[in-house]
Coordinates of C-alpha atoms in Angstrom, one line a residue:
M1479 CA -16.6 -1.5 12.5
P1480 CA -13.3 -3.3 12.0
K1481 CA -10.4 -1.5 10.4
Y1482 CA -8.1 -3.1 7.8
L1483 CA -4.7 -2.1 6.6
L1484 CA -4.3 -2.7 2.9
M1485 CA -0.6 -2.7 2.1
V1486 CA 0.3 -2.3 -1.6
N1487 CA 3.3 -4.3 -2.5
H1488 CA 6.0 -2.5 -4.5
D1489 CA 6.3 -5.5 -6.7
G1490 CA 5.3 -4.2 -10.2
G1491 CA 2.6 -6.9 -10.6
A1492 CA 2.2 -7.4 -14.3
F1493 CA 5.0 -4.9 -15.1
E1494 CA 8.7 -5.2 -14.6
E1495 CA 9.6 -1.6 -15.4
P1496 CA 9.5 1.0 -12.6
M1497 CA 6.9 3.8 -12.9
D1498 CA 9.6 6.4 -13.5
R1499 CA 10.0 4.7 -17.0
W1500 CA 6.3 4.8 -17.8
A1501 CA 4.8 7.2 -20.3
P1502 CA 3.5 10.4 -18.6
G1503 CA -0.1 9.6 -19.6
D1504 CA 0.2 6.2 -18.0
V1505 CA 1.5 7.7 -14.7
A1506 CA -1.4 10.2 -14.8
A1507 CA -4.0 7.5 -15.4
H1508 CA -2.5 5.5 -12.5
F1509 CA -2.8 8.3 -10.0
D1510 CA -6.2 9.5 -11.4
Y1511 CA -7.5 6.0 -10.7
Y1512 CA -6.2 6.2 -7.1
A1513 CA -7.7 9.7 -6.6
A1514 CA -11.1 8.6 -7.8
L1515 CA -11.1 5.4 -5.6
T1516 CA -9.9 7.5 -2.6
E1517 CA -12.7 10.1 -3.2
E1518 CA -15.3 7.3 -3.4
L1519 CA -14.1 5.7 -0.2
V1520 CA -13.9 9.0 1.6
A1521 CA -17.5 9.8 0.5
S1522 CA -18.7 6.4 1.8
G1523 CA -16.9 7.0 5.1
E1524 CA -14.7 3.9 4.7
M1525 CA -11.4 5.6 4.1
V1526 CA -9.5 6.4 7.2
Q1527 CA -6.1 7.1 5.6
F1528 CA -4.4 6.7 2.2
T1529 CA -0.6 7.1 2.0
P1530 CA 1.6 6.4 -1.0
L1531 CA 5.2 6.1 -0.1
A1532 CA 8.3 7.5 -1.9
D1533 CA 10.6 5.3 -4.0
P1534 CA 12.1 2.5 -1.8
R1535 CA 15.6 3.6 -2.7
L1536 CA 15.0 6.5 -0.4
A1537 CA 14.1 4.4 2.6
R1538 CA 16.4 3.8 5.6
I1539 CA 16.4 1.4 8.5
V1540 CA 17.1 2.9 12.0
R1541 CA 18.1 0.8 15.0
S1542 CA 18.6 2.3 18.4
D1543 CA 19.3 1.0 21.9
G1544 CA 18.1 4.3 23.3
A1545 CA 21.5 5.2 24.7
S1546 CA 24.0 5.5 21.9
A1547 CA 23.8 7.0 18.5
P1548 CA 21.3 5.2 16.2
V1549 CA 22.6 3.0 13.4
V1550 CA 21.1 4.0 10.0
T1551 CA 21.6 1.4 7.2
D1552 CA 20.3 0.5 3.8
G1553 CA 20.9 -3.3 4.0
P1554 CA 20.7 -6.0 1.4
F1555 CA 17.9 -7.8 3.1
P1556 CA 14.3 -8.0 1.9
E1557 CA 12.6 -5.5 4.2
S1558 CA 9.3 -3.6 4.1
K1559 CA 11.1 -0.7 2.5
E1560 CA 11.7 -2.9 -0.5
V1561 CA 8.2 -4.1 -0.8
L1562 CA 5.8 -1.5 0.6
A1563 CA 4.6 1.0 -1.9
G1564 CA 1.8 2.5 0.1
F1565 CA -1.1 1.7 2.3
N1566 CA -4.8 2.4 2.9
L1567 CA -6.4 2.2 6.2
V1568 CA -10.1 1.5 5.8
E1569 CA -13.0 1.0 8.3
V1570 CA -15.5 -1.3 6.7
E1571 CA -18.4 -3.6 7.6
S1572 CA -16.6 -6.8 6.9
E1573 CA -13.4 -8.5 5.7
A1574 CA -15.2 -9.2 2.5
R1575 CA -15.5 -5.5 1.9
A1576 CA -11.8 -4.9 2.7
L1577 CA -10.9 -7.7 0.2
E1578 CA -13.2 -6.0 -2.4
I1579 CA -11.4 -2.7 -2.0
A1580 CA -8.0 -4.4 -2.1
A1581 CA -9.0 -6.0 -5.4
R1582 CA -9.8 -2.6 -6.8
I1583 CA -6.4 -1.3 -5.6
S1584 CA -4.7 -4.2 -7.3
A1585 CA -6.4 -3.4 -10.6
V1586 CA -4.9 0.2 -10.8
P1587 CA -3.9 0.8 -14.4
G1588 CA -0.3 0.6 -15.5
P1589 CA 1.2 1.1 -19.0
G1590 CA -1.4 1.1 -21.7
G1591 CA -4.2 1.0 -19.1
V1592 CA -3.5 -2.7 -18.3
P1593 CA -4.2 -3.5 -14.6
T1594 CA -1.0 -3.7 -12.6
Q1595 CA -2.2 -6.6 -10.5
Q1596 CA 0.1 -5.4 -7.7
P1597 CA -0.2 -7.7 -4.6
V1598 CA -2.2 -6.1 -1.8
E1599 CA -1.8 -7.6 1.7
V1600 CA -4.9 -7.2 3.9
R1601 CA -4.5 -7.2 7.6
Q1602 CA -7.1 -6.4 10.3
V1603 CA -6.0 -3.8 12.7
M1604 CA -5.7 -5.2 16.3
T1605 CA -8.4 -4.2 18.7
D1606 CA -9.4 -5.3 22.1
A1607 CA -11.7 -7.8 20.5
A1608 CA -8.8 -9.3 18.6
F1609 CA -7.5 -10.8 21.8
D1610 CA -10.6 -13.0 22.0
L1611 CA -9.3 -15.2 19.1

């Protein structure tokens, strides 16, 4: 079965305010939704990995030539650290199923229980068969 990486965009979707400004009950509902969805996908055998990421302000970019000391920066450029909030790796029967799961992730509740509509990028994981394109 193919695997898909579902990358949750840090863009707040329908909400501009960061989660650290949400009411505690709204934060709890947000994470409870993710927990229930993860439990369902683990039970179905589709969830390979679920990983939320820490606040992007804590991210760093590392570049190294392998010989000298690495350069660690926090640049002003749009980078994955500024957009990637977390990811799911799923193994599903089809791309259609991966898109269905991505839609459920995008509908995670935000303040007042309103779906956040966060963008979720769906990419198939490269396999030997992918080279036959």
